[in-house]
mmCIF file of C-alpha atoms and ligand atoms in Angstrom:
data_model
loop_
_atom_site.group_PDB
_atom_site.id
_atom_site.type_symbol
_atom_site.label_atom_id
_atom_site.label_comp_id
_atom_site.label_asym_id
_atom_site.label_seq_id
_atom_site.Cartn_x
_atom_site.Cartn_y
_atom_site.Cartn_z
ATOM 1 C CA MET A 1 41.480 13.288 -16.216
ATOM 2 C CA SER A 2 41.490 16.686 -14.491
ATOM 3 C CA ILE A 3 41.438 16.935 -10.717
ATOM 4 C CA ASN A 4 38.124 18.709 -11.046
ATOM 5 C CA ARG A 5 36.538 15.897 -12.994
ATOM 6 C CA ILE A 6 37.889 13.290 -10.594
ATOM 7 C CA LEU A 7 36.420 15.283 -7.730
ATOM 8 C CA ARG A 8 33.060 15.587 -9.439
ATOM 9 C CA LEU A 9 32.953 11.848 -10.172
ATOM 10 C CA GLY A 10 33.884 11.163 -6.572
ATOM 11 C CA ILE A 11 31.113 13.370 -5.226
ATOM 12 C CA GLY A 12 28.662 11.802 -7.671
ATOM 13 C CA ALA A 13 29.550 8.342 -6.369
ATOM 14 C CA ILE A 14 29.040 9.468 -2.778
ATOM 15 C CA ALA A 15 25.644 10.965 -3.714
ATOM 16 C CA VAL A 16 24.561 7.708 -5.356
ATOM 17 C CA THR A 17 25.589 5.785 -2.259
ATOM 18 C CA LEU A 18 23.623 8.143 -0.027
ATOM 19 C CA VAL A 19 20.458 7.826 -2.138
ATOM 20 C CA ALA A 20 20.817 4.039 -2.150
ATOM 21 C CA THR A 21 21.123 4.013 1.628
ATOM 22 C CA ALA A 22 18.111 6.279 2.042
ATOM 23 C CA CYS A 23 15.894 4.017 -0.056
ATOM 24 C CA GLY A 24 17.132 0.543 0.802
ATOM 25 C CA GLY A 25 16.503 -1.578 3.873
ATOM 26 C CA GLY A 26 18.909 -1.796 6.803
ATOM 27 C CA GLY A 27 20.300 1.683 7.242
ATOM 28 C CA ASP A 28 17.144 3.381 5.958
ATOM 29 C CA THR A 29 16.834 6.764 7.599
ATOM 30 C CA ALA A 30 14.107 8.098 5.320
ATOM 31 C CA THR A 31 10.765 8.469 7.097
ATOM 32 C CA ALA A 32 7.389 7.419 5.753
ATOM 33 C CA ASN A 33 6.794 11.076 4.938
ATOM 34 C CA ASP A 34 10.065 11.188 2.957
ATOM 35 C CA HIS A 35 8.961 8.130 0.991
ATOM 36 C CA ALA A 36 5.593 9.758 0.354
ATOM 37 C CA ARG A 37 7.300 12.920 -0.865
ATOM 38 C CA ALA A 38 9.284 10.764 -3.253
ATOM 39 C CA GLY A 39 5.929 9.498 -4.541
ATOM 40 C CA LYS A 40 5.701 5.952 -3.162
ATOM 41 C CA LEU A 41 4.483 4.197 -0.037
ATOM 42 C CA THR A 42 4.542 0.635 1.233
ATOM 43 C CA ILE A 43 1.533 0.047 3.461
ATOM 44 C CA GLY A 44 0.854 -2.994 5.624
ATOM 45 C CA ILE A 45 -2.654 -4.452 5.579
ATOM 46 C CA LYS A 46 -4.289 -7.842 6.135
ATOM 47 C CA PHE A 47 -4.812 -9.952 3.012
ATOM 48 C CA ASP A 48 -7.446 -12.369 4.345
ATOM 49 C CA GLN A 49 -10.021 -10.312 6.244
ATOM 50 C CA PRO A 50 -13.186 -9.818 4.133
ATOM 51 C CA GLY A 51 -14.497 -6.253 4.093
ATOM 52 C CA LEU A 52 -11.418 -4.948 5.922
ATOM 53 C CA GLY A 53 -8.163 -5.915 4.231
ATOM 54 C CA PHE A 54 -8.583 -8.447 1.470
ATOM 55 C CA ARG A 55 -6.515 -9.523 -1.537
ATOM 56 C CA GLU A 56 -8.768 -10.636 -4.378
ATOM 57 C CA LYS A 57 -7.796 -13.466 -6.738
ATOM 58 C CA ASP A 58 -6.937 -10.888 -9.431
ATOM 59 C CA GLY A 59 -4.437 -9.250 -7.070
ATOM 60 C CA SER A 60 -6.553 -6.179 -6.286
ATOM 61 C CA PHE A 61 -7.186 -5.071 -2.708
ATOM 62 C CA HIS A 62 -10.490 -4.243 -1.073
ATOM 63 C CA GLY A 63 -11.819 -3.310 2.332
ATOM 64 C CA TYR A 64 -12.272 -0.603 4.884
ATOM 65 C CA ASP A 65 -8.596 -0.560 5.933
ATOM 66 C CA VAL A 66 -7.604 -0.411 2.268
ATOM 67 C CA GLU A 67 -9.829 2.656 1.810
ATOM 68 C CA ILE A 68 -8.360 4.309 4.912
ATOM 69 C CA ALA A 69 -4.848 3.554 3.616
ATOM 70 C CA LYS A 70 -5.598 4.999 0.164
ATOM 71 C CA TYR A 71 -7.142 8.156 1.597
ATOM 72 C CA VAL A 72 -4.227 8.798 3.957
ATOM 73 C CA ALA A 73 -1.715 8.076 1.176
ATOM 74 C CA GLY A 74 -3.587 10.540 -1.060
ATOM 75 C CA LYS A 75 -3.310 13.245 1.592
ATOM 76 C CA LEU A 76 0.430 12.542 1.768
ATOM 77 C CA GLY A 77 0.563 13.024 -2.019
ATOM 78 C CA VAL A 78 0.703 9.372 -3.124
ATOM 79 C CA GLN A 79 -1.664 7.990 -5.772
ATOM 80 C CA PRO A 80 -3.313 4.572 -5.250
ATOM 81 C CA GLY A 81 -1.221 3.098 -8.081
ATOM 82 C CA ASP A 82 1.965 4.060 -6.234
ATOM 83 C CA ILE A 83 1.062 2.156 -3.079
ATOM 84 C CA THR A 84 2.570 -1.270 -2.530
ATOM 85 C CA PHE A 85 0.387 -3.254 -0.154
ATOM 86 C CA LYS A 86 2.228 -5.799 1.991
ATOM 87 C CA GLU A 87 0.672 -8.470 4.163
ATOM 88 C CA THR A 88 1.259 -7.779 7.859
ATOM 89 C CA PRO A 89 0.004 -10.706 9.992
ATOM 90 C CA SER A 90 -0.954 -9.778 13.569
ATOM 91 C CA ALA A 91 2.170 -11.155 15.249
ATOM 92 C CA GLN A 92 4.582 -9.474 12.830
ATOM 93 C CA ARG A 93 3.268 -5.919 12.820
ATOM 94 C CA GLU A 94 5.625 -4.268 15.319
ATOM 95 C CA SER A 95 8.717 -5.951 13.864
ATOM 96 C CA MET A 96 7.750 -5.103 10.271
ATOM 97 C CA ILE A 97 7.424 -1.437 11.242
ATOM 98 C CA MET A 98 10.695 -1.458 13.189
ATOM 99 C CA ASN A 99 12.556 -3.178 10.325
ATOM 100 C CA GLY A 100 11.272 -0.665 7.794
ATOM 101 C CA ASP A 101 9.449 -3.365 5.788
ATOM 102 C CA VAL A 102 6.434 -1.029 5.629
ATOM 103 C CA ASP A 103 5.946 2.739 5.983
ATOM 104 C CA PHE A 104 2.843 2.277 8.079
ATOM 105 C CA ILE A 105 0.183 -0.298 8.904
ATOM 106 C CA VAL A 106 -3.594 -0.110 8.556
ATOM 107 C CA ALA A 107 -4.613 -3.603 9.628
ATOM 108 C CA THR A 108 -7.279 -3.809 12.363
ATOM 109 C CA TYR A 109 -4.392 -2.776 14.603
ATOM 110 C CA SER A 110 -5.398 -1.958 18.193
ATOM 111 C CA ILE A 111 -3.573 0.838 19.967
ATOM 112 C CA THR A 112 -2.109 -0.584 23.186
ATOM 113 C CA ASP A 113 0.479 0.633 25.684
ATOM 114 C CA THR A 114 2.581 -2.481 25.181
ATOM 115 C CA ARG A 115 2.722 -1.941 21.426
ATOM 116 C CA LYS A 116 3.470 1.749 21.983
ATOM 117 C CA GLU A 117 6.767 0.730 23.568
ATOM 118 C CA LYS A 118 7.870 -0.318 20.069
ATOM 119 C CA VAL A 119 5.798 1.679 17.582
ATOM 120 C CA ASP A 120 3.660 4.809 17.457
ATOM 121 C CA PHE A 121 0.037 5.110 16.409
ATOM 122 C CA ALA A 122 -1.944 7.747 14.549
ATOM 123 C CA GLY A 123 -5.691 7.682 15.130
ATOM 124 C CA PRO A 124 -7.801 5.980 16.335
ATOM 125 C CA TYR A 125 -9.916 5.875 13.185
ATOM 126 C CA PHE A 126 -12.332 3.195 14.419
ATOM 127 C CA VAL A 127 -13.449 1.499 17.634
ATOM 128 C CA ALA A 128 -14.253 -2.215 17.624
ATOM 129 C CA GLY A 129 -14.735 -4.725 20.439
ATOM 130 C CA GLN A 130 -13.862 -8.355 21.005
ATOM 131 C CA GLY A 131 -16.626 -10.810 20.146
ATOM 132 C CA LEU A 132 -17.272 -14.478 19.491
ATOM 133 C CA LEU A 133 -18.218 -16.381 16.360
ATOM 134 C CA VAL A 134 -19.717 -19.873 16.365
ATOM 135 C CA LYS A 135 -21.536 -22.173 13.969
ATOM 136 C CA LYS A 136 -25.184 -21.286 13.425
ATOM 137 C CA GLU A 137 -26.399 -24.517 15.041
ATOM 138 C CA ASN A 138 -24.330 -24.031 18.196
ATOM 139 C CA THR A 139 -26.481 -23.367 21.247
ATOM 140 C CA ASP A 140 -24.154 -23.881 24.198
ATOM 141 C CA ILE A 141 -21.896 -20.861 23.606
ATOM 142 C CA THR A 142 -23.919 -17.692 24.036
ATOM 143 C CA ARG A 143 -21.428 -15.279 25.574
ATOM 144 C CA VAL A 144 -17.856 -15.150 26.805
ATOM 145 C CA GLU A 145 -18.861 -16.580 30.189
ATOM 146 C CA SER A 146 -20.043 -19.783 28.485
ATOM 147 C CA LEU A 147 -16.498 -20.602 27.461
ATOM 148 C CA THR A 148 -16.148 -23.376 29.983
ATOM 149 C CA GLY A 149 -15.662 -27.138 29.933
ATOM 150 C CA ASN A 150 -12.444 -27.057 27.961
ATOM 151 C CA LYS A 151 -14.048 -25.835 24.745
ATOM 152 C CA LYS A 152 -11.684 -25.054 21.890
ATOM 153 C CA LEU A 153 -11.334 -21.381 21.069
ATOM 154 C CA CYS A 154 -9.321 -20.113 18.121
ATOM 155 C CA SER A 155 -7.583 -16.754 17.820
ATOM 156 C CA VAL A 156 -4.458 -15.354 16.246
ATOM 157 C CA LYS A 157 -0.903 -15.222 17.573
ATOM 158 C CA GLY A 158 0.162 -11.763 18.698
ATOM 159 C CA SER A 159 -3.392 -10.388 18.788
ATOM 160 C CA THR A 160 -5.046 -8.588 21.696
ATOM 161 C CA PRO A 161 -8.046 -11.002 21.795
ATOM 162 C CA ALA A 162 -5.727 -14.007 22.150
ATOM 163 C CA GLN A 163 -3.872 -12.196 24.929
ATOM 164 C CA ASN A 164 -7.126 -11.323 26.687
ATOM 165 C CA VAL A 165 -8.356 -14.925 26.607
ATOM 166 C CA LYS A 166 -5.029 -16.237 27.891
ATOM 167 C CA GLU A 167 -5.039 -13.735 30.745
ATOM 168 C CA ASN A 168 -8.678 -13.969 31.773
ATOM 169 C CA TYR A 169 -10.341 -17.161 30.537
ATOM 170 C CA ALA A 170 -7.481 -19.603 30.055
ATOM 171 C CA LYS A 171 -8.309 -22.024 32.836
ATOM 172 C CA ASP A 172 -11.626 -23.009 31.262
ATOM 173 C CA VAL A 173 -10.849 -23.020 27.557
ATOM 174 C CA GLN A 174 -8.356 -24.637 25.275
ATOM 175 C CA MET A 175 -6.744 -21.880 23.275
ATOM 176 C CA VAL A 176 -5.780 -22.614 19.690
ATOM 177 C CA GLU A 177 -3.515 -19.897 18.268
ATOM 178 C CA LEU A 178 -3.005 -19.733 14.510
ATOM 179 C CA ASP A 179 -1.334 -17.184 12.212
ATOM 180 C CA THR A 180 -4.412 -15.693 10.580
ATOM 181 C CA TYR A 181 -8.132 -15.390 11.186
ATOM 182 C CA SER A 182 -8.959 -17.170 7.911
ATOM 183 C CA GLN A 183 -7.185 -20.239 9.342
ATOM 184 C CA CYS A 184 -9.343 -19.965 12.486
ATOM 185 C CA ILE A 185 -12.488 -19.720 10.350
ATOM 186 C CA GLU A 186 -11.487 -22.871 8.444
ATOM 187 C CA SER A 187 -11.023 -24.669 11.752
ATOM 188 C CA LEU A 188 -14.447 -23.509 12.914
ATOM 189 C CA ARG A 189 -16.169 -24.632 9.723
ATOM 190 C CA SER A 190 -14.451 -28.013 9.809
ATOM 191 C CA GLY A 191 -15.410 -28.468 13.460
ATOM 192 C CA SER A 192 -11.902 -28.639 14.906
ATOM 193 C CA VAL A 193 -12.600 -25.615 17.129
ATOM 194 C CA ASP A 194 -15.845 -24.543 18.851
ATOM 195 C CA ALA A 195 -15.519 -20.768 18.481
ATOM 196 C CA VAL A 196 -13.368 -18.004 17.064
ATOM 197 C CA THR A 197 -12.664 -14.820 18.963
ATOM 198 C CA THR A 198 -11.444 -11.459 17.752
ATOM 199 C CA ASP A 199 -12.910 -8.012 17.005
ATOM 200 C CA ASP A 200 -16.621 -8.029 16.128
ATOM 201 C CA ILE A 201 -15.997 -6.227 12.848
ATOM 202 C CA ILE A 202 -13.553 -8.908 11.673
ATOM 203 C CA LEU A 203 -15.947 -11.694 12.662
ATOM 204 C CA ALA A 204 -18.803 -9.894 10.867
ATOM 205 C CA GLY A 205 -16.722 -9.860 7.684
ATOM 206 C CA PHE A 206 -16.180 -13.618 7.813
ATOM 207 C CA ALA A 207 -19.797 -14.344 8.803
ATOM 208 C CA GLY A 208 -20.923 -12.300 5.801
ATOM 209 C CA GLN A 209 -18.915 -14.593 3.523
ATOM 210 C CA ALA A 210 -20.704 -17.687 4.773
ATOM 211 C CA PRO A 211 -24.303 -16.522 5.223
ATOM 212 C CA GLY A 212 -26.435 -18.845 7.309
ATOM 213 C CA GLU A 213 -23.439 -20.844 8.451
ATOM 214 C CA LEU A 214 -21.795 -18.770 11.175
ATOM 215 C CA LYS A 215 -23.149 -16.375 13.801
ATOM 216 C CA LEU A 216 -21.786 -13.654 16.035
ATOM 217 C CA ILE A 217 -22.981 -14.037 19.604
ATOM 218 C CA GLY A 218 -23.308 -11.961 22.753
ATOM 219 C CA SER A 219 -22.052 -8.449 23.131
ATOM 220 C CA THR A 220 -18.499 -7.245 22.799
ATOM 221 C CA PHE A 221 -16.287 -7.477 25.871
ATOM 222 C CA THR A 222 -13.298 -5.226 25.131
ATOM 223 C CA THR A 223 -12.614 -1.898 23.446
ATOM 224 C CA GLU A 224 -10.274 -2.062 20.466
ATOM 225 C CA LYS A 225 -9.200 1.307 19.130
ATOM 226 C CA TYR A 226 -7.786 0.922 15.631
ATOM 227 C CA GLY A 227 -4.726 3.026 14.943
ATOM 228 C CA ILE A 228 -2.319 3.430 12.060
ATOM 229 C CA GLY A 229 0.982 2.011 13.276
ATOM 230 C CA LEU A 230 4.232 3.693 12.278
ATOM 231 C CA LYS A 231 7.857 4.069 13.363
ATOM 232 C CA LYS A 232 8.295 5.149 16.938
ATOM 233 C CA GLY A 233 9.389 8.763 17.223
ATOM 234 C CA ASP A 234 8.315 9.790 13.706
ATOM 235 C CA GLU A 235 6.271 12.739 14.979
ATOM 236 C CA LYS A 236 6.054 14.446 11.606
ATOM 237 C CA THR A 237 4.478 11.547 9.739
ATOM 238 C CA ARG A 238 2.185 10.811 12.693
ATOM 239 C CA ALA A 239 0.890 14.413 12.742
ATOM 240 C CA LYS A 240 0.271 14.286 8.984
ATOM 241 C CA ILE A 241 -1.594 10.980 9.219
ATOM 242 C CA ASN A 242 -3.668 12.352 12.117
ATOM 243 C CA ASP A 243 -4.564 15.394 9.963
ATOM 244 C CA ALA A 244 -5.578 13.050 7.137
ATOM 245 C CA ILE A 245 -7.775 10.950 9.452
ATOM 246 C CA GLU A 246 -9.529 14.090 10.707
ATOM 247 C CA ASP A 247 -10.046 15.283 7.125
ATOM 248 C CA MET A 248 -11.526 11.892 6.306
ATOM 249 C CA PHE A 249 -13.991 12.200 9.209
ATOM 250 C CA ALA A 250 -14.912 15.761 8.190
ATOM 251 C CA ASP A 251 -15.453 15.357 4.448
ATOM 252 C CA GLY A 252 -17.688 12.276 4.621
ATOM 253 C CA SER A 253 -15.141 9.877 3.072
ATOM 254 C CA TRP A 254 -14.775 7.968 6.321
ATOM 255 C CA GLN A 255 -18.496 7.178 6.510
ATOM 256 C CA LYS A 256 -18.593 6.328 2.813
ATOM 257 C CA ALA A 257 -15.575 4.018 3.059
ATOM 258 C CA PHE A 258 -17.287 2.119 5.877
ATOM 259 C CA GLU A 259 -20.638 1.846 4.080
ATOM 260 C CA ASP A 260 -18.971 0.699 0.864
ATOM 261 C CA THR A 261 -17.029 -2.084 2.552
ATOM 262 C CA ILE A 262 -17.785 -3.680 5.921
ATOM 263 C CA GLY A 263 -20.725 -1.440 6.879
ATOM 264 C CA PRO A 264 -23.612 -3.505 5.514
ATOM 265 C CA LEU A 265 -22.361 -6.494 7.535
ATOM 266 C CA ARG A 266 -22.474 -4.765 10.857
ATOM 267 C CA ASP A 267 -25.395 -2.771 12.226
ATOM 268 C CA THR A 268 -23.925 0.138 14.113
ATOM 269 C CA THR A 269 -24.370 3.841 14.070
ATOM 270 C CA LEU A 270 -21.106 5.433 13.227
ATOM 271 C CA THR A 271 -19.508 8.173 15.248
ATOM 272 C CA PRO A 272 -15.914 9.048 14.468
ATOM 273 C CA PRO A 273 -13.586 8.583 17.451
ATOM 274 C CA THR A 274 -11.414 11.456 18.687
ATOM 275 C CA VAL A 275 -7.907 11.362 17.292
ATOM 276 C CA ASP A 276 -5.374 11.058 20.108
ATOM 277 C CA ARG A 277 -2.515 13.482 19.504
ATOM 278 C CA TYR A 278 -0.378 12.188 22.327
HETATM 279 N N1 LIG B 301 -7.443 -5.566 16.947
HETATM 280 C C1 LIG B 301 -6.797 -6.730 17.471
HETATM 281 C C2 LIG B 301 -5.295 -6.597 17.427
HETATM 282 O O1 LIG B 301 -4.786 -5.608 16.982
HETATM 283 C C3 LIG B 301 -7.245 -8.002 16.785
HETATM 284 C C4 LIG B 301 -7.232 -7.952 15.307
HETATM 285 C C5 LIG B 301 -5.940 -8.361 14.676
HETATM 286 O O2 LIG B 301 -5.278 -9.284 15.157
HETATM 287 O O3 LIG B 301 -5.611 -7.767 13.651
HETATM 288 O O4 LIG B 301 -4.583 -7.457 17.885
#
């Protein structure tokens, strides 16, 4: 074999190794935007939140967050069929972004300073607020202040509502923390907890699935700005996602996505939030 050919083979092998490193886990240096340019994205969503991020029995995905994800992916040049949706439970979101398990997350994900120490956020694309869900026949819980007498309140590990209850209402309630909101809803329906707390829009989605059985009560008591979580320091992808969100507000797709999914379950007038280009 000629020296030239040996050299070419050698360089080829190095190139293959580099591509493998760029696409695999571990030493992945490719950004979400690089993955999009290569035609594929892995996006984190919830799988169990009706109207927001939901995996149907046939394996298809529906909901407001799914629509936001598809629109943003489209603006980054990725077709819906080239998106892999991965389940990102509340408590695992930061680590899944940091590990490169997902390119970005659209999963009722509140922008907070604590989370910003580990990940960055594009958006916000929606503003929700913490609320309470109880059984229709319940009359003794009417607002957050009625959470007294050691009542059992369910929320999800690693979520802002669970944190808020632990910090501000913990002495009067018994907090039950599970992995997902659908588990909390099961506990509420079976009577093992008295109420479920998280964002109003999430609760509305579950209430809509069990009409006449569950009710949202009181007014919201926090502000939850939903952002699209991505790798910390990836300014380029963040700017592109922010552009996409603004396009979605401007061309009517944002309103339509809401009306087609969770909108009918929640009576609000919609005003797009201002994207925070921090
Ligand atoms: N928006 C809140 C959060 O990001 C609650 C919803 C959720 O857990 O996904 O923690």
